[in-house]
Short mmCIF file of C-alpha atoms in Angstrom, two decimals:
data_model
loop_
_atom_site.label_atom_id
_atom_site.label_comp_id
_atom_site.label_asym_id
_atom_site.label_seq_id
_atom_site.Cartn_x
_atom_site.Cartn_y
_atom_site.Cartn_z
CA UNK D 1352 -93.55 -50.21 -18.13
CA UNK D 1353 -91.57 -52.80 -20.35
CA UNK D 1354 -93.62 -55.41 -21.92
CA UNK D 1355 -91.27 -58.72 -22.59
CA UNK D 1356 -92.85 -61.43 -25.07
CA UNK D 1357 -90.73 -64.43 -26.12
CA UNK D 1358 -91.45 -66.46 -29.36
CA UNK D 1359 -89.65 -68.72 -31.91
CA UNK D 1360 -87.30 -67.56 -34.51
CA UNK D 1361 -86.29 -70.82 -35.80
CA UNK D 1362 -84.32 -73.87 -35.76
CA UNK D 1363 -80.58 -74.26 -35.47
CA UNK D 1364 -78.95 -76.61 -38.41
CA UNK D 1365 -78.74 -80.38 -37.78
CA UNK D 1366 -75.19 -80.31 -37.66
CA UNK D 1367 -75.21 -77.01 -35.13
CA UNK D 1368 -77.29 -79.31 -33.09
CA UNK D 1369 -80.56 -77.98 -34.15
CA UNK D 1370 -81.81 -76.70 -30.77
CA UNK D 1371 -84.40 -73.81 -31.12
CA UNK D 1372 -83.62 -70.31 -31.21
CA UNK D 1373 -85.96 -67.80 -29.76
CA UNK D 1374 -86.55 -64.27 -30.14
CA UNK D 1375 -87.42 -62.14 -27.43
CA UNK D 1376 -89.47 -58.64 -27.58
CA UNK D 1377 -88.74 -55.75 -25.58
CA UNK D 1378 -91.27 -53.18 -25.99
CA UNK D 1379 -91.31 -49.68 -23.72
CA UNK D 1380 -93.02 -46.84 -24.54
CA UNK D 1381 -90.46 -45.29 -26.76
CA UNK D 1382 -87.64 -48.30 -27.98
CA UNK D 1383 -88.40 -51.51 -29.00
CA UNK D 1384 -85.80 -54.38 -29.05
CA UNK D 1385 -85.66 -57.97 -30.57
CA UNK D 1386 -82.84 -59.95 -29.19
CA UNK D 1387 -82.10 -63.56 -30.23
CA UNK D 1388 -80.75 -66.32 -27.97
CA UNK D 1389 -78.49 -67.11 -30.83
CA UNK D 1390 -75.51 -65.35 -30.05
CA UNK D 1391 -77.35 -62.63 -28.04
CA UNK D 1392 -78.36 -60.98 -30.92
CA UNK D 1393 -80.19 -57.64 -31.00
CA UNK D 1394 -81.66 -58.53 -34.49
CA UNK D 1395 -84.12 -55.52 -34.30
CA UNK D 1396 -84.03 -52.03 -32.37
CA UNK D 1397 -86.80 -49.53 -32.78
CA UNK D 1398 -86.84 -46.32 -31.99
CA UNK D 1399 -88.90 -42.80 -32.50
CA UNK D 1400 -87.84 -39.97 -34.63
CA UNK D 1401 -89.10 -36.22 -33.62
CA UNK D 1402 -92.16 -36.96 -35.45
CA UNK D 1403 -92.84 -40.10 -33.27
CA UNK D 1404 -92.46 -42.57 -35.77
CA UNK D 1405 -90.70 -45.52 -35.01
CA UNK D 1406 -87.65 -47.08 -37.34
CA UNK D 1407 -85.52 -49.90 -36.84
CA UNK D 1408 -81.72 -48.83 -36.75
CA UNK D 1409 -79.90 -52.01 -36.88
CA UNK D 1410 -78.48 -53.52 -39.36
CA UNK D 1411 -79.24 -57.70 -39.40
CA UNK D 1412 -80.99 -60.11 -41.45
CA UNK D 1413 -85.22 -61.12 -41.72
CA UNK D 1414 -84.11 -64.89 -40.87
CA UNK D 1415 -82.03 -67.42 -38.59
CA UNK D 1416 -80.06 -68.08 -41.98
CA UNK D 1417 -78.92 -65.34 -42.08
CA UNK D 1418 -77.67 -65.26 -38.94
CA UNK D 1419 -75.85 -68.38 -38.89
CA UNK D 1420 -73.96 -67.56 -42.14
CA UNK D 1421 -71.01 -65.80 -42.37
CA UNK D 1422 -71.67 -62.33 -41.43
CA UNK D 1423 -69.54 -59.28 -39.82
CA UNK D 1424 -70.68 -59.95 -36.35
CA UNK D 1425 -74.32 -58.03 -36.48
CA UNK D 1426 -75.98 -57.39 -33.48
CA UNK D 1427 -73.96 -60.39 -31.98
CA UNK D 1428 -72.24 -60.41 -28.59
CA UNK D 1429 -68.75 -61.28 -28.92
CA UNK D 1430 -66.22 -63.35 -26.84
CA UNK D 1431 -64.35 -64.53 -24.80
CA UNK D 1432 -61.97 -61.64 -26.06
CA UNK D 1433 -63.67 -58.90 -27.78
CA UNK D 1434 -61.20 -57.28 -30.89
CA UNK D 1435 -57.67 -58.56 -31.87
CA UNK D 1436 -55.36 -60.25 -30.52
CA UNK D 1437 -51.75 -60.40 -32.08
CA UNK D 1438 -50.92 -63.54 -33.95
CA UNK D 1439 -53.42 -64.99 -32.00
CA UNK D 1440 -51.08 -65.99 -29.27
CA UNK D 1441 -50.49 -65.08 -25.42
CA UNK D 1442 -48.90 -66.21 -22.66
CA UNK D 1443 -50.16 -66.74 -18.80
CA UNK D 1444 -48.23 -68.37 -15.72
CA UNK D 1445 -45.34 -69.48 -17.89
CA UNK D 1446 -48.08 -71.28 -20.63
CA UNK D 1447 -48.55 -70.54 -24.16
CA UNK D 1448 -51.51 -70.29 -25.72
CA UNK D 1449 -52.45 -70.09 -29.57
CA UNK D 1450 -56.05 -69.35 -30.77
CA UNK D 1451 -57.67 -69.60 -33.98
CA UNK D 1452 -56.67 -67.35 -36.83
CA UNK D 1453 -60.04 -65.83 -38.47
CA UNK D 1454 -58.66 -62.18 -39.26
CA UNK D 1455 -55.19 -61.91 -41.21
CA UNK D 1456 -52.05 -62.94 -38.52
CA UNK D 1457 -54.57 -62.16 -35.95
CA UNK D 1458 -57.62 -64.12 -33.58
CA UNK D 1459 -61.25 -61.72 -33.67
CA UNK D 1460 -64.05 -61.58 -31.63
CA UNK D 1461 -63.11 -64.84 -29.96
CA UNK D 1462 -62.11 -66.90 -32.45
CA UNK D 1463 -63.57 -69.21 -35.20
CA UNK D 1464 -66.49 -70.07 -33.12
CA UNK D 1465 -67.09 -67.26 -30.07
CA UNK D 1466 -69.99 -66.67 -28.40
CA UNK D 1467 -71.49 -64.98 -31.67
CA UNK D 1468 -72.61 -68.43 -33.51
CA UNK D 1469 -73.59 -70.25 -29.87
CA UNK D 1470 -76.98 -70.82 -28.30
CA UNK D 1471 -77.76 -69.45 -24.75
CA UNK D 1472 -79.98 -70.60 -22.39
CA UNK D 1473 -82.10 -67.86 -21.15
CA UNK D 1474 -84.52 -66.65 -18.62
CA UNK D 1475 -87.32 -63.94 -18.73
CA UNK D 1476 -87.42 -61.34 -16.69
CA UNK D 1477 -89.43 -58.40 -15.87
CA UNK D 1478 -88.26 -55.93 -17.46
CA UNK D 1479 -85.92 -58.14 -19.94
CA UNK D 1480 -84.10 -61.22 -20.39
CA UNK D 1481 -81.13 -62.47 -19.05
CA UNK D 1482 -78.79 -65.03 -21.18
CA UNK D 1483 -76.55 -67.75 -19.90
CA UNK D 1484 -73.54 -70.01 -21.29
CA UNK D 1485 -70.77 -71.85 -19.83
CA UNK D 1486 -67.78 -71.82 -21.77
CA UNK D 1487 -65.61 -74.72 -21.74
CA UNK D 1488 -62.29 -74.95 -20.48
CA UNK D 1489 -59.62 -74.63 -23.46
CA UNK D 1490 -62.94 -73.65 -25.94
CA UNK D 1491 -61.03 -71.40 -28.85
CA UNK D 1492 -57.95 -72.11 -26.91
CA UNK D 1493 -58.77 -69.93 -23.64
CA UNK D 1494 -58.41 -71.26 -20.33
CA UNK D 1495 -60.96 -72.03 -17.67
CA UNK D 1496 -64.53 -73.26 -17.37
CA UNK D 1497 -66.19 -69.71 -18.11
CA UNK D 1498 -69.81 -69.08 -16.72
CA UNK D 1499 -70.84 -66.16 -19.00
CA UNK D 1500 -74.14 -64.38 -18.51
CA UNK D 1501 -75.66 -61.18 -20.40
CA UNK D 1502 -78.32 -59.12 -19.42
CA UNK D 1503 -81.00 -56.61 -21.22
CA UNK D 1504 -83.01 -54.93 -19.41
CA UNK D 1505 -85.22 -52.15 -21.70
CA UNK D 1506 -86.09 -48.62 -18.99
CA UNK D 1507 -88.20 -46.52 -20.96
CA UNK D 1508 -85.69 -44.69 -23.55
CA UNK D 1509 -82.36 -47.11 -22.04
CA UNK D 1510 -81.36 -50.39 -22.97
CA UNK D 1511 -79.32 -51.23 -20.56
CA UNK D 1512 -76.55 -54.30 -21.21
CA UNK D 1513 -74.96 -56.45 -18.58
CA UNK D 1514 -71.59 -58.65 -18.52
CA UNK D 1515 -70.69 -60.62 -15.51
CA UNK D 1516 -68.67 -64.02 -15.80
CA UNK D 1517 -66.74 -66.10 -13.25
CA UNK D 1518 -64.09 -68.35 -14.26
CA UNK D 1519 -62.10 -71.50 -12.94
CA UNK D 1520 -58.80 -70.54 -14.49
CA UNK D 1521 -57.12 -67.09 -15.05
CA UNK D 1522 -58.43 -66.26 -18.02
CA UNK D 1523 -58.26 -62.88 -20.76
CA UNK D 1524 -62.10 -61.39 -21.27
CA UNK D 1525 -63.58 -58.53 -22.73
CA UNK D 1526 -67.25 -58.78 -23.75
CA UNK D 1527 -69.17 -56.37 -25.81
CA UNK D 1528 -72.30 -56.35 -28.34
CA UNK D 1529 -71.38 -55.71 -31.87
CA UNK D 1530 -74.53 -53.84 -33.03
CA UNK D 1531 -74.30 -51.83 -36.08
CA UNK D 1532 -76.15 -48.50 -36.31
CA UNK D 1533 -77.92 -46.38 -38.79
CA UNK D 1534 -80.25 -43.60 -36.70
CA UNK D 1535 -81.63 -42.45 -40.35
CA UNK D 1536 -83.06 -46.63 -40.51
CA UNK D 1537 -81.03 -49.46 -41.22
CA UNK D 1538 -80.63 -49.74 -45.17
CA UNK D 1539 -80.13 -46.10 -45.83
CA UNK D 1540 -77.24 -45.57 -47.82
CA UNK D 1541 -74.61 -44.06 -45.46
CA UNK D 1542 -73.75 -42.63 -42.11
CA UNK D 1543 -72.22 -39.31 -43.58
CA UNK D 1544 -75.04 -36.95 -42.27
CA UNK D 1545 -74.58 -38.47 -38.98
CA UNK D 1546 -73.10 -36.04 -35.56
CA UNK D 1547 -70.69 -37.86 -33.65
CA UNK D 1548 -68.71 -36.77 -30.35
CA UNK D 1549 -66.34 -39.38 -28.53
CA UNK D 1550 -65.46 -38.33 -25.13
CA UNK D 1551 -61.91 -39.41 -25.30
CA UNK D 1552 -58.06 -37.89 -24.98
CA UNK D 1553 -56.38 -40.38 -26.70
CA UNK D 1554 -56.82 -42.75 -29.02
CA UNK D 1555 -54.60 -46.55 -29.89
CA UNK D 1556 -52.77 -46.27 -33.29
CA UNK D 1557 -52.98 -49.51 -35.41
CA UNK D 1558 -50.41 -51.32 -37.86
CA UNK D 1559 -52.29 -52.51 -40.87
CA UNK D 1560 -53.28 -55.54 -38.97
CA UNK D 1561 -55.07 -53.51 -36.84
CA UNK D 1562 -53.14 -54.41 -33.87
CA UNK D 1563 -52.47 -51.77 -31.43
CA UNK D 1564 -48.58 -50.47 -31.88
CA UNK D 1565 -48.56 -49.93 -27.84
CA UNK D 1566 -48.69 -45.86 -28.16
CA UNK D 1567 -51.07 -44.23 -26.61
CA UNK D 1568 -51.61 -40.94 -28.73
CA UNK D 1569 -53.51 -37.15 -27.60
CA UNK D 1570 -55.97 -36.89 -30.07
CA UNK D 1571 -55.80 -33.33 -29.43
CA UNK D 1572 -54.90 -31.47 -33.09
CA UNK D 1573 -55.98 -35.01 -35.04
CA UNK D 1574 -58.54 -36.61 -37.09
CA UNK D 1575 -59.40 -38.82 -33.81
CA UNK D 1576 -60.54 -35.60 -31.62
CA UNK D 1577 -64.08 -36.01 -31.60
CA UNK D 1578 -64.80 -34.31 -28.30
CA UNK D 1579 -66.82 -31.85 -30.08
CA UNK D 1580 -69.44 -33.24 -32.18
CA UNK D 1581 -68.29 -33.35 -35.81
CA UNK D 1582 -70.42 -34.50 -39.19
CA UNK D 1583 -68.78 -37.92 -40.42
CA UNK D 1584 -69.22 -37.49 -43.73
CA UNK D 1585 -66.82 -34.09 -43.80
CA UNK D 1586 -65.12 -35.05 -41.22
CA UNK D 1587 -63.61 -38.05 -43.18
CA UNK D 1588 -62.61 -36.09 -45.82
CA UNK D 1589 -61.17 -33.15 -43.84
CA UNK D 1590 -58.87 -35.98 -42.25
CA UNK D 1591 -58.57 -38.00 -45.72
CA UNK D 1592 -59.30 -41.00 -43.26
CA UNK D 1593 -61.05 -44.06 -44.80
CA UNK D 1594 -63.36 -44.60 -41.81
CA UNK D 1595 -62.65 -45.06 -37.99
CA UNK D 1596 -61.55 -49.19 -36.90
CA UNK D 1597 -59.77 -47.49 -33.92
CA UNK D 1598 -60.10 -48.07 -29.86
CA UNK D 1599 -60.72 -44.55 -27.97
CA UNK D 1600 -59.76 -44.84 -24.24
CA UNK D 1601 -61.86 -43.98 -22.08
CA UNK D 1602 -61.07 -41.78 -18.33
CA UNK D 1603 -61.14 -44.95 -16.00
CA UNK D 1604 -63.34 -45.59 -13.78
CA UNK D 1605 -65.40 -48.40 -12.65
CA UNK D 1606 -68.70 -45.56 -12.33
CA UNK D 1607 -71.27 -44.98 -15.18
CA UNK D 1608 -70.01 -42.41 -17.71
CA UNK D 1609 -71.72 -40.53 -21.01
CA UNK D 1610 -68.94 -41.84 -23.41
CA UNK D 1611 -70.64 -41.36 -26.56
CA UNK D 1612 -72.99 -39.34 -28.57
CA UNK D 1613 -74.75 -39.79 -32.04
CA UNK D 1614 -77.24 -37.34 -33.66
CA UNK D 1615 -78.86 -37.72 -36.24
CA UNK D 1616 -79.92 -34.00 -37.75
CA UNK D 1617 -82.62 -35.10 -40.14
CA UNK D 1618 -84.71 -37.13 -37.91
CA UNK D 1619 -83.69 -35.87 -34.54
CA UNK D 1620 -82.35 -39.24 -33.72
CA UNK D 1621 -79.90 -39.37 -30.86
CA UNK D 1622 -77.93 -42.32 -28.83
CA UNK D 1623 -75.64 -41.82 -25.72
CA UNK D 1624 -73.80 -44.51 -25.08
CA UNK D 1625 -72.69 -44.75 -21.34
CA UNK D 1626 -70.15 -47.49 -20.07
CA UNK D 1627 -68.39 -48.71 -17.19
CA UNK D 1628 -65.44 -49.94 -19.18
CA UNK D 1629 -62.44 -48.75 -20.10
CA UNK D 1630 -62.32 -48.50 -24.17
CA UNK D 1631 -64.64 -47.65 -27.33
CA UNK D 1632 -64.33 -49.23 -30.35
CA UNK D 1633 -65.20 -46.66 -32.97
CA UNK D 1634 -65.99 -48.38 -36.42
CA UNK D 1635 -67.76 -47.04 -39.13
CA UNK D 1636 -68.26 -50.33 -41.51
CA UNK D 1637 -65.06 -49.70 -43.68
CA UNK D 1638 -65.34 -53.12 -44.02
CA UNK D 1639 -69.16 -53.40 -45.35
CA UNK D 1640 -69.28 -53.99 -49.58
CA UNK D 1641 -72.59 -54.40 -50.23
CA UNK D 1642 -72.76 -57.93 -50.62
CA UNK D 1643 -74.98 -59.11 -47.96
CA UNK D 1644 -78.81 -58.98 -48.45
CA UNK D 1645 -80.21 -57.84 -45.01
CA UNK D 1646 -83.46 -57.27 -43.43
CA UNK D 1647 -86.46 -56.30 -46.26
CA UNK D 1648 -83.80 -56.90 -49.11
CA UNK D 1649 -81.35 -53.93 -48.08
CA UNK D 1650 -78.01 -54.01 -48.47
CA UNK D 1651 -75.54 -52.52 -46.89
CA UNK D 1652 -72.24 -50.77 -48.74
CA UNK D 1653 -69.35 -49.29 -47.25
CA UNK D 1654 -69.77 -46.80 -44.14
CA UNK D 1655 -73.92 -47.84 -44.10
CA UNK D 1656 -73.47 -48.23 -40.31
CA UNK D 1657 -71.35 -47.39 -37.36
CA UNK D 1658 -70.48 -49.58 -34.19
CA UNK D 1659 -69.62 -48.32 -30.88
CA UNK D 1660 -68.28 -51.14 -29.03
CA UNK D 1661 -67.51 -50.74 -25.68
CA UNK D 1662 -64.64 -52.99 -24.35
CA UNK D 1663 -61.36 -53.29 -22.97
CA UNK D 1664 -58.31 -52.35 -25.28
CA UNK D 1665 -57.31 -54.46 -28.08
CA UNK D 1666 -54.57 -56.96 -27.62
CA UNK D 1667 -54.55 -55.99 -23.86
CA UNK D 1668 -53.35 -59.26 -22.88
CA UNK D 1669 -49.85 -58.33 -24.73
CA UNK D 1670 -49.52 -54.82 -23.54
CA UNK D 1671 -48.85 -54.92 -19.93
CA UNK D 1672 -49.48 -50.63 -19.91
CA UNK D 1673 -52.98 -51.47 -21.05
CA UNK D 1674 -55.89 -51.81 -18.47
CA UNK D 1675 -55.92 -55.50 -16.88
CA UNK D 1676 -58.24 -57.83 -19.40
CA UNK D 1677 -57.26 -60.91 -16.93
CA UNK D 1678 -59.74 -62.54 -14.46
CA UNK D 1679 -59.24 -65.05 -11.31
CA UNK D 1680 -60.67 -67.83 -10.18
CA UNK D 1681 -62.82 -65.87 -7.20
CA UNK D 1682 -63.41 -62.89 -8.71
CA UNK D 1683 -65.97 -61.76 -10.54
CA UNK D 1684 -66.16 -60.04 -14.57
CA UNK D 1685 -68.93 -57.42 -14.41
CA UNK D 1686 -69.28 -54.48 -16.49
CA UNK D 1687 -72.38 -52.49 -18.01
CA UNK D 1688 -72.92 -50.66 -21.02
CA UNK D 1689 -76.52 -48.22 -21.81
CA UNK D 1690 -77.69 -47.01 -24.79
CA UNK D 1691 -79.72 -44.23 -24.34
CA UNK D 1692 -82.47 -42.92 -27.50
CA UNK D 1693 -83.96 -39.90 -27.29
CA UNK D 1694 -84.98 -36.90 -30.39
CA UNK D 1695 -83.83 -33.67 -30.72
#
């Protein structure tokens, strides 16, 4: 059984609007999950380590300030377009569009206001809560009126998340949640000690914008084969790699697949992530510097957390060979990523 409890978490700004943001609990016998209906925010995720005690593995802040700061994206779901797009600029039907700039020459996570920093309406449900926007015709540039909605549902040791959207205009989309993870707790120093295995044969080589050069590389005999479970910590320096910002694809599919795995040897912490989309974002918070005071006063340095975020490829809307990131009026946007927890 899932027990689902809603309460306040505080007050937008004045100039924001100053609607109310609420919090809502998802508690199962094994994970426990707070998500906010600021930006669909899992602010808190608990789960049990081989000795049955519970830790929060999240990174995120204590407050709604925090939050609605500048921050890299925690816990947030991101939109319309998940990841980069070049120069911020695409073309549809003969039309140019330009976006926002918020990352170098490039437009991320949807721009300078996505669906991170907006409030959703939202509805309890059982075994969850399901969240609900409309996104305006030429908001951050896109086209269309978008009707977004995103749905956790907590299953005993699964959280299971939920994309669907409908729009009135052909539109680019790729949704996913931006959690970052630490199975030793969030605050602990580093993700070194931490097993990972990607089930991926190839892998999207960046420039040093981080856009996509169009090849799509074997990671067989490379630094970016993680179909065997390696330990991050060596495994960076065996590569001399600075950390992972890199989209794995994925065998396609529109089924449920294990495309993930994380283990965490010292507390017998482990997350699968399965997925119905087409890419991975692997990320291992390269970009973290330990200037952000988080939840209980922790900060969090360089490589303190990793991100799986499961999406279409980046800059898909300017790489014709990449899986289609366009949809119709008619048709509907649905995809579904689960985290699984269990100890080992």
């Amino acid at each position: 059984m899932t027990a689902v409890r809603r309460e306040a978490f505080g007050r937008m700004p004045p100039e924001e609007g100053g609607g109310e943001v609420e919090k809502f609990v998802l508690q199962s016998d094994s994970v426990r999950v707070e998500i906010l209906s600021f930006g669909c925010i899992i602010a808190t995720l608990e789960t049990k380590d081989r000795d049955g005690q519970f830790s929060d593995v999240v990174l995120g802040f204590d407050t709604l300030e925090g939050y609605t700061r500048k921050h890299p994206f925690f816990g947030a779901v991101v939109g319309r377009v998940a990841n980069r797009i070049a120069n911020g600029r695409f073309s549809l039907d003969g039309k140019e569009y330009q976006l926002f700039l918020n990352n170098g020459p490039n437009s991320l996570h949807g721009g300078a206001k996505g669906f991170d920093k907006v409030l959703w309406s939202a509805q309890v449900l059982p075994n969850g809560v399901r969240f609900f926007r409309l996104s305006p015709d030429g908001e951050e540039g896109y086209p269309g009126d978008l009707k977004v909605w995103v749905t956790y549902t907590l299953s005993g040791r699964e959280l299971a998340i939920n994309y669907q959207a409908q729009t009135s205009k052909t539109t680019p989309i790729s949704l996913t949640n931006h959690a970052y993870f630490n199975l030793a707790g969030q605050g602990s120093r580093d993700v070194y000690d931490h097993e990972v295995s990607i089930e991926a044969d190839s892998y999207l080589p960046v420039d040093d914008t981080k856009i996509p050069t169009g090849e799509v590389a074997a990671v067989q005999g490379t630094g970016f084969d993680l179909r065997q479970p390696v330990e991050l910590g060596k495994h960076l320096q065996k590569f001399h790699l600075d950390g992972f910002d890199h989209n794995f694809c994925l065998h396609q599919g529109q089924d449920r697949r294990l495309v993930a795995r994380v283990f965490h040897p010292p507390t017998g912490r482990t997350m699968e992530v399965h997925t119905t989309q087409p890419g991975i974002q692997f990320y291992t918070g390269d970009n973290l510097d330990g200037s952000l005071k988080g939840k209980g006063a922790a900060t969090y340095p360089k490589h303190s957390a990793f991100c799986l975020e499961t999406q279409n490829w980046p800059d898909a809307i300017n790489k014709p060979h990449f899986p289609n990131v366009l949809l119709h009026p008619g048709e509907e946007y649905n995809h579904t990523t689960w985290l699984v927890f269990s100890t080992a």
